[in-house]
mmCIF file of C-alpha atoms in Angstrom:
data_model
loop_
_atom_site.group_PDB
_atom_site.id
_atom_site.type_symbol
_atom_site.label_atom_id
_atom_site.label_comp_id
_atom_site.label_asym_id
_atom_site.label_seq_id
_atom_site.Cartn_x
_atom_site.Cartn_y
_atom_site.Cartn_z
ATOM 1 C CA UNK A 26 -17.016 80.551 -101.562
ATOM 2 C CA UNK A 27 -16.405 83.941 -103.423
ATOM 3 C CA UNK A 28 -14.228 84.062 -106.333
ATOM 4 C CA UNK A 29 -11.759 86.038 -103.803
ATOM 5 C CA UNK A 30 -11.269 82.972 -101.816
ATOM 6 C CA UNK A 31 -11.217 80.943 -105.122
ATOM 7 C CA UNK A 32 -8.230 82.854 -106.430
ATOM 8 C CA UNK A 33 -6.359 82.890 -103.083
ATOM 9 C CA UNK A 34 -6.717 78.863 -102.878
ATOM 10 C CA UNK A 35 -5.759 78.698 -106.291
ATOM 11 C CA UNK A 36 -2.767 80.689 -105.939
ATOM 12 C CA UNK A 37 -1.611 78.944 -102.472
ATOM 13 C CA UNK A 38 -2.149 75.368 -103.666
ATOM 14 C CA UNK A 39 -0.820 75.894 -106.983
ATOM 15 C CA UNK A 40 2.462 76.901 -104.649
ATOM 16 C CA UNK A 41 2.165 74.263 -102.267
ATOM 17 C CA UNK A 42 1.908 71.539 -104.802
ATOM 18 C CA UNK A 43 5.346 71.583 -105.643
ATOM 19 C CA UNK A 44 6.636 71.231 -102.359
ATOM 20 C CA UNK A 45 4.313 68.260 -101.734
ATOM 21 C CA UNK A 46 5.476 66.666 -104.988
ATOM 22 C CA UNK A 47 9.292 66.701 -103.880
ATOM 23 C CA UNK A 48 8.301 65.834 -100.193
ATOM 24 C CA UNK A 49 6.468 62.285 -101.355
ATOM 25 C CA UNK A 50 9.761 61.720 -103.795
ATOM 26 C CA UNK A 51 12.140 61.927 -101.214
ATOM 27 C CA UNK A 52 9.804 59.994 -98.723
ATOM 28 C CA UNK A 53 8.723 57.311 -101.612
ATOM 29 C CA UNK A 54 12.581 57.089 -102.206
ATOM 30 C CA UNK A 55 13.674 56.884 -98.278
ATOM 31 C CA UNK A 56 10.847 53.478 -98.416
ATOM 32 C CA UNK A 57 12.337 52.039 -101.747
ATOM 33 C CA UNK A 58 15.517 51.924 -100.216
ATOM 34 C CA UNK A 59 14.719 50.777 -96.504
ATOM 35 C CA UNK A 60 12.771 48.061 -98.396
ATOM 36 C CA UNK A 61 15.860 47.173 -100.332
ATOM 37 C CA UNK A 62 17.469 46.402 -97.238
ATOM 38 C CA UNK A 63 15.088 44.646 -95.611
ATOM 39 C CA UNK A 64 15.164 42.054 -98.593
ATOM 40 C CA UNK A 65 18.725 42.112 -98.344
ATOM 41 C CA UNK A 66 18.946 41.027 -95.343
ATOM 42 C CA UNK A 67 16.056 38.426 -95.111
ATOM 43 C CA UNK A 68 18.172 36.073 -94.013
ATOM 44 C CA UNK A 69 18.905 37.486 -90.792
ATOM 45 C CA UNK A 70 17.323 36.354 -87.889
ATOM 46 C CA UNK A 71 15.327 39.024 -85.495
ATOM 47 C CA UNK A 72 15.999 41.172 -88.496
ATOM 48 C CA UNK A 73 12.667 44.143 -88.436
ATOM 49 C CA UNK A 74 12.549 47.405 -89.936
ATOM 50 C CA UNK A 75 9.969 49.927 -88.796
ATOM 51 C CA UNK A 76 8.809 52.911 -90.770
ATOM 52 C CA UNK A 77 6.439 55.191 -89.904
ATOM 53 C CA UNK A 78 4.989 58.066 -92.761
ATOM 54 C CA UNK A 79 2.906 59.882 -90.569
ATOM 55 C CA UNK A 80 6.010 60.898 -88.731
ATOM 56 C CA UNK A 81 7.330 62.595 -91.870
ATOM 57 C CA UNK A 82 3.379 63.740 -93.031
ATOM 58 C CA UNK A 83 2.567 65.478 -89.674
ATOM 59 C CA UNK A 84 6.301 67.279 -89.816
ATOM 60 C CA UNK A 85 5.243 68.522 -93.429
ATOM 61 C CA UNK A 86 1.923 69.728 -92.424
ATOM 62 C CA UNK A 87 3.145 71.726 -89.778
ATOM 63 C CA UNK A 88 5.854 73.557 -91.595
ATOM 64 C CA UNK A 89 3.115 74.152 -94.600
ATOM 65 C CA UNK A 90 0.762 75.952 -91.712
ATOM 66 C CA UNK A 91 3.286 78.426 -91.016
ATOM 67 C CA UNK A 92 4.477 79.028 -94.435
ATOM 68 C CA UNK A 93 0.686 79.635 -95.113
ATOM 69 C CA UNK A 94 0.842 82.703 -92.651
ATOM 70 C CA UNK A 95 4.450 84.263 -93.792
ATOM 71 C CA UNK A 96 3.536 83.491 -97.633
ATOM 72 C CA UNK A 97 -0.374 84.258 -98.416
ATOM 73 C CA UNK A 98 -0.745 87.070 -95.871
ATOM 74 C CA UNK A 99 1.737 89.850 -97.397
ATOM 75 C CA UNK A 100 0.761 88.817 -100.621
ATOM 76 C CA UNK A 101 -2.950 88.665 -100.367
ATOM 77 C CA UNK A 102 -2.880 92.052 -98.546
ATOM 78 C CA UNK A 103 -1.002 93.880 -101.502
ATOM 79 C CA UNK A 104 -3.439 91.834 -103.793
ATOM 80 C CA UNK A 105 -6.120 93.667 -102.130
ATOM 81 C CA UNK A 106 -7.725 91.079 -100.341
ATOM 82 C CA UNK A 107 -9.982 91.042 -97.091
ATOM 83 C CA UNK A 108 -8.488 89.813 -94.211
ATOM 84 C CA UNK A 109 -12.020 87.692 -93.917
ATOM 85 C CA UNK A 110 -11.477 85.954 -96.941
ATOM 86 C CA UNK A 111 -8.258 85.188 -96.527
ATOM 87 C CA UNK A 112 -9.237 83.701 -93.120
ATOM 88 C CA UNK A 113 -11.627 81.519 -94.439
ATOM 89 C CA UNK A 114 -9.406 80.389 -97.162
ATOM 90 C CA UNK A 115 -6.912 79.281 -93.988
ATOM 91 C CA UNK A 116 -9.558 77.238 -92.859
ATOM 92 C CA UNK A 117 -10.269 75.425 -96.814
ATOM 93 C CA UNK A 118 -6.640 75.167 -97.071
ATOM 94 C CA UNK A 119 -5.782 73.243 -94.196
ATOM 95 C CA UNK A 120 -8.851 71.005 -94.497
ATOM 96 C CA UNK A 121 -8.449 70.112 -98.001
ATOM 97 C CA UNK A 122 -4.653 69.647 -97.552
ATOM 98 C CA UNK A 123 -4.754 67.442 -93.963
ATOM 99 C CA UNK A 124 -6.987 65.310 -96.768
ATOM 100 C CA UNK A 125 -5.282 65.147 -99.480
ATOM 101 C CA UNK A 126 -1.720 64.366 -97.608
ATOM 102 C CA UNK A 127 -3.755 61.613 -95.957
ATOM 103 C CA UNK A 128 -5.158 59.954 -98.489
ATOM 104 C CA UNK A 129 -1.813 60.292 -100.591
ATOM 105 C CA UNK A 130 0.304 58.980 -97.206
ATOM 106 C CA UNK A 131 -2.058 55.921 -96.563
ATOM 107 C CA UNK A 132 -2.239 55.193 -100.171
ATOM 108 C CA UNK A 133 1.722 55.360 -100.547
ATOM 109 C CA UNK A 134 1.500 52.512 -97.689
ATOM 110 C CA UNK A 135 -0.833 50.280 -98.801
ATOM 111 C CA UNK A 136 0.512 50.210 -102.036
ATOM 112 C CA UNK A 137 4.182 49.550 -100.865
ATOM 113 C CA UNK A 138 3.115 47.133 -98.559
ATOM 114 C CA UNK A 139 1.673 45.271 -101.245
ATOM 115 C CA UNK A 140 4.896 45.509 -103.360
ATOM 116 C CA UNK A 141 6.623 44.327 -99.955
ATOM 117 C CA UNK A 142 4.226 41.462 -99.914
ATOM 118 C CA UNK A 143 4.934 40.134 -103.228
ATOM 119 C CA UNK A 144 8.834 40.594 -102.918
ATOM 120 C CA UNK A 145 8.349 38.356 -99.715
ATOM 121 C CA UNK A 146 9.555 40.897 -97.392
ATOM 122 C CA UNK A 147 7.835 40.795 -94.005
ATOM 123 C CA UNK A 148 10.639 42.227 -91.749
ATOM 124 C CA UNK A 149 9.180 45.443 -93.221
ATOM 125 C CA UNK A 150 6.918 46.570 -90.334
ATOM 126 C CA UNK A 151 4.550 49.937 -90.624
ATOM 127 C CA UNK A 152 3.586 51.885 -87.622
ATOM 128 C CA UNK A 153 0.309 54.008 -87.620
ATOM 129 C CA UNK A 154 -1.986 55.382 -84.901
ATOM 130 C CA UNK A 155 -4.637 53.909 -86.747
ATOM 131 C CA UNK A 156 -3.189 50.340 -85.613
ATOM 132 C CA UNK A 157 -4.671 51.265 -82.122
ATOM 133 C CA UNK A 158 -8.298 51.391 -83.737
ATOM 134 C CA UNK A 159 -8.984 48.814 -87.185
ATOM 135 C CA UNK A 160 -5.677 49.383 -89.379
ATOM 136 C CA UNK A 161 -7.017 49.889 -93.022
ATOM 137 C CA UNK A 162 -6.542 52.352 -95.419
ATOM 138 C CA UNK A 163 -9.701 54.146 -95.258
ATOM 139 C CA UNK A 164 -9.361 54.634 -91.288
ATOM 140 C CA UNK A 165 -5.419 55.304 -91.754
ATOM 141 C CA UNK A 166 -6.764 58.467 -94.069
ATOM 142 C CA UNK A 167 -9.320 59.566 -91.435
ATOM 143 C CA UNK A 168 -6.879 59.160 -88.800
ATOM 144 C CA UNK A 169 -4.464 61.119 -90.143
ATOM 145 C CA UNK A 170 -7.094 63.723 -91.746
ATOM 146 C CA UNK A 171 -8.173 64.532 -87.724
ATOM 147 C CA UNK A 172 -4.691 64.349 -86.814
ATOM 148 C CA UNK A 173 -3.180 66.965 -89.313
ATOM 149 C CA UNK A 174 -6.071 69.684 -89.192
ATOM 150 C CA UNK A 175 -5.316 69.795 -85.555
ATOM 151 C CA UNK A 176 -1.165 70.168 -86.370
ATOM 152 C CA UNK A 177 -1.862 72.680 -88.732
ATOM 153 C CA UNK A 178 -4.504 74.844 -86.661
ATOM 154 C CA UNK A 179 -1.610 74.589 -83.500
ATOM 155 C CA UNK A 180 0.769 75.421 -86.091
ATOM 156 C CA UNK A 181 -1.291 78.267 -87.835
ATOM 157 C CA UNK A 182 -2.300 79.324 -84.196
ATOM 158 C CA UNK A 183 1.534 79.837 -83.500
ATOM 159 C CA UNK A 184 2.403 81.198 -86.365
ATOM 160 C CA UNK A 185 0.125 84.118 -86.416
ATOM 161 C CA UNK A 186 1.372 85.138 -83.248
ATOM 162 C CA UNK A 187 4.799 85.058 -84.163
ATOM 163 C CA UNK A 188 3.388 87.727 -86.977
ATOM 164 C CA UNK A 189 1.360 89.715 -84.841
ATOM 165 C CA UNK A 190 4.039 90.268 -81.901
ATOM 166 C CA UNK A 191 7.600 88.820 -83.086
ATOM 167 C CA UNK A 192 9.728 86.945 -81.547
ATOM 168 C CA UNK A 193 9.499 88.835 -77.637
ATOM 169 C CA UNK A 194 5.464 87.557 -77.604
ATOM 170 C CA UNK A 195 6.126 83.872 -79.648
ATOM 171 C CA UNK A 196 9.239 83.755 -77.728
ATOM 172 C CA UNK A 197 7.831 84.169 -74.056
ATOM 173 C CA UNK A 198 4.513 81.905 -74.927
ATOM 174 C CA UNK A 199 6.610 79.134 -75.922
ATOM 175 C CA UNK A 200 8.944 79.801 -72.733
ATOM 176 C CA UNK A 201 5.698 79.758 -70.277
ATOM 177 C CA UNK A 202 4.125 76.556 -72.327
ATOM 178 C CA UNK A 203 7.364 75.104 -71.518
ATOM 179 C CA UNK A 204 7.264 76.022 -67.988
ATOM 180 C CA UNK A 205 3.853 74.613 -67.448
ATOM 181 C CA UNK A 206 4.751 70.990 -69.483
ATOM 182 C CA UNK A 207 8.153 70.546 -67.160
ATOM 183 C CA UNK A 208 6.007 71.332 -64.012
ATOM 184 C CA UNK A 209 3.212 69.175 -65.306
ATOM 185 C CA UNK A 210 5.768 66.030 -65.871
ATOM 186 C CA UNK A 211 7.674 66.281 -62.728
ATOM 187 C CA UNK A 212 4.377 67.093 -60.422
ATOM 188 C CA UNK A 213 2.809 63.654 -62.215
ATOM 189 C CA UNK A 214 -0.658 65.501 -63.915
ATOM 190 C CA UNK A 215 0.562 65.742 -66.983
ATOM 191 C CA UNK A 216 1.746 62.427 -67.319
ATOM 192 C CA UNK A 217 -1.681 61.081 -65.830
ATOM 193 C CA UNK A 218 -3.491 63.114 -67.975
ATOM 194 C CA UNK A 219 -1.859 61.719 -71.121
ATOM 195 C CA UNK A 220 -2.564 58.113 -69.843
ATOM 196 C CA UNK A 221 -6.104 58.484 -69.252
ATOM 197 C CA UNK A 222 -6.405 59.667 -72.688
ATOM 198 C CA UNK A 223 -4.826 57.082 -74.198
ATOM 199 C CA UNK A 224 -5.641 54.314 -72.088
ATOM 200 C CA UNK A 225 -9.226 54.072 -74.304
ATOM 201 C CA UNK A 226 -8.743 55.604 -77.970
ATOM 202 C CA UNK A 227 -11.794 55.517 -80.096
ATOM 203 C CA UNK A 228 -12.130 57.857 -83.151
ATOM 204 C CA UNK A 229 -13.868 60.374 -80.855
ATOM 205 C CA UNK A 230 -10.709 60.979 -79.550
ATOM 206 C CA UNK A 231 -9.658 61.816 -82.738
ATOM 207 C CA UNK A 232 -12.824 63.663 -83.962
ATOM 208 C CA UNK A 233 -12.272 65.888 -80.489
ATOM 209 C CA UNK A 234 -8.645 66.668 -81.400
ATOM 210 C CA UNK A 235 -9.802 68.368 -84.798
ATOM 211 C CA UNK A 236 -12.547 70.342 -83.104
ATOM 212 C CA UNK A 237 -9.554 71.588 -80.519
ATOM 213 C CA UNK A 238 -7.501 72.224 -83.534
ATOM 214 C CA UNK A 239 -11.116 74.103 -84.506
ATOM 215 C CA UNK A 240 -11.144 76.289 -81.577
ATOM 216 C CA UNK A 241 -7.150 77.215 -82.301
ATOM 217 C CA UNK A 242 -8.242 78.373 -85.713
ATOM 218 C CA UNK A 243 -11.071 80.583 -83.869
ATOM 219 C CA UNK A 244 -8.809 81.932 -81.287
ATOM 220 C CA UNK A 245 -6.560 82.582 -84.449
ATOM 221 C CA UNK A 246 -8.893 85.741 -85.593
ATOM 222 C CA UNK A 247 -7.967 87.997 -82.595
ATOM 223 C CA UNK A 248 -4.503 88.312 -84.354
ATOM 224 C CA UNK A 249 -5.991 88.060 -88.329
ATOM 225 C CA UNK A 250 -8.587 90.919 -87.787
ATOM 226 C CA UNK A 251 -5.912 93.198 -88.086
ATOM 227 C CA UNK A 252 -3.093 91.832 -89.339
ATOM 228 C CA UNK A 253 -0.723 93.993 -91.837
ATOM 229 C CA UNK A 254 2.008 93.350 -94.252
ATOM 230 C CA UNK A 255 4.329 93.810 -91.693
ATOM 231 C CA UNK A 256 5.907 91.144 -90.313
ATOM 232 C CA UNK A 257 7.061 91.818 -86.574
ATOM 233 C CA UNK A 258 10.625 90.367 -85.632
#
């Protein structure tokens, strides 16, 4: 990693961490309080909350992807950096920060569920899509780790085309992906698809969504190689 790539990390995450910082307050605060109610109302039969943080985590990862495109680009260009570097600091970026929201998402959980615990409050129920393998907080981290590179790479993938060729060429892709999901749900393939790949869900299946998310990043290039300041609307 060349200094280049140093300074442009640097920069981003320095940016980033901000956001991140007022994203786990609100979604630390938004468990406090759902927690308050659930001891509230212990009393109450059939009473269950469910919460699930990789619903906000995966929302936030996404939205950070394409802010990396519309923020570092411009301003790494007028810096004077390559477009290679700042490619490869893409790559770094979203890796590192699919981690570190991970680990900082599963942590937040296991440490409010053992707050929960000792308050006596079991209506409190988590959802994760690690529950469908061993539910810990080590596999909850590389769950979610495999889970949000892939989110970001789609999202990064999208993004740079919405740079590259506006809102006509973004516009029309997302119109045609649309066409093909309706036609896949009402013709049945889609939908048979989706339970054969769920039907038996090992980690692999998670490994192979990253490396998908992988090839996104790749395909990614053919609108980075030559990408300007200019942002196309």
């Amino acid at each position: 990693m060349n200094n280049q790539i140093k300074g442009l990390l640097y920069y981003y995450s320095t940016d980033v961490i901000r956001s991140a910082k007022i994203f786990f307050t609100i979604l630390t605060g938004a468990i406090i309080a759902s927690g308050i109610v659930c001891y509230l109302l212990l009393g109450v039969e059939e009473f269950k909350m469910y919460f699930a943080i990789p619903f906000a985590t995966y929302f936030n990862v996404a939205i950070v992807a394409v802010l990396l495109v519309q923020g570092s680009v411009p301003f790494g260009l007028k810096m004077g950096a390559t477009r290679k570097n700042m490619y490869l600091m893409h790559l770094y970026f979203m890796a590192m920060y699919s981690f570190v929201i991970a680990f900082l998402g599963s942590t937040l959980q296991q440490v409010t569920e053992w707050i929960f615990h000792a308050f006596g409050i079991t209506t409190y129920i988590y959802v994760h899509p690690a529950m469908v393998l061993t539910d810990n907080w080590a596999m909850r981290i590389a769950v979610d780790t495999l889970v949000m590179f892939f989110i970001m790479t789609l999202a990064y993938l999208f993004a740079l085309i919405f740079y590259r060729t506006g809102l006509i060429g973004g516009g029309s892709l997302l119109g045609i992906l649309f066409v093909v999901i309706l036609y896949g749900v009402f013709e049945g393939w889609l939908i048979e698809l989706a339970i054969n790949l769920f039907s038996n869900v090992t980690i692999i299946t998670f490994v192979s969504m990253a490396l998908i998310g992988l090839g996104f990043y790749f395909i990614g290039f053919l609108f980075m190689r030559k990408i300007t300041i200019v942002n196309t609307r």
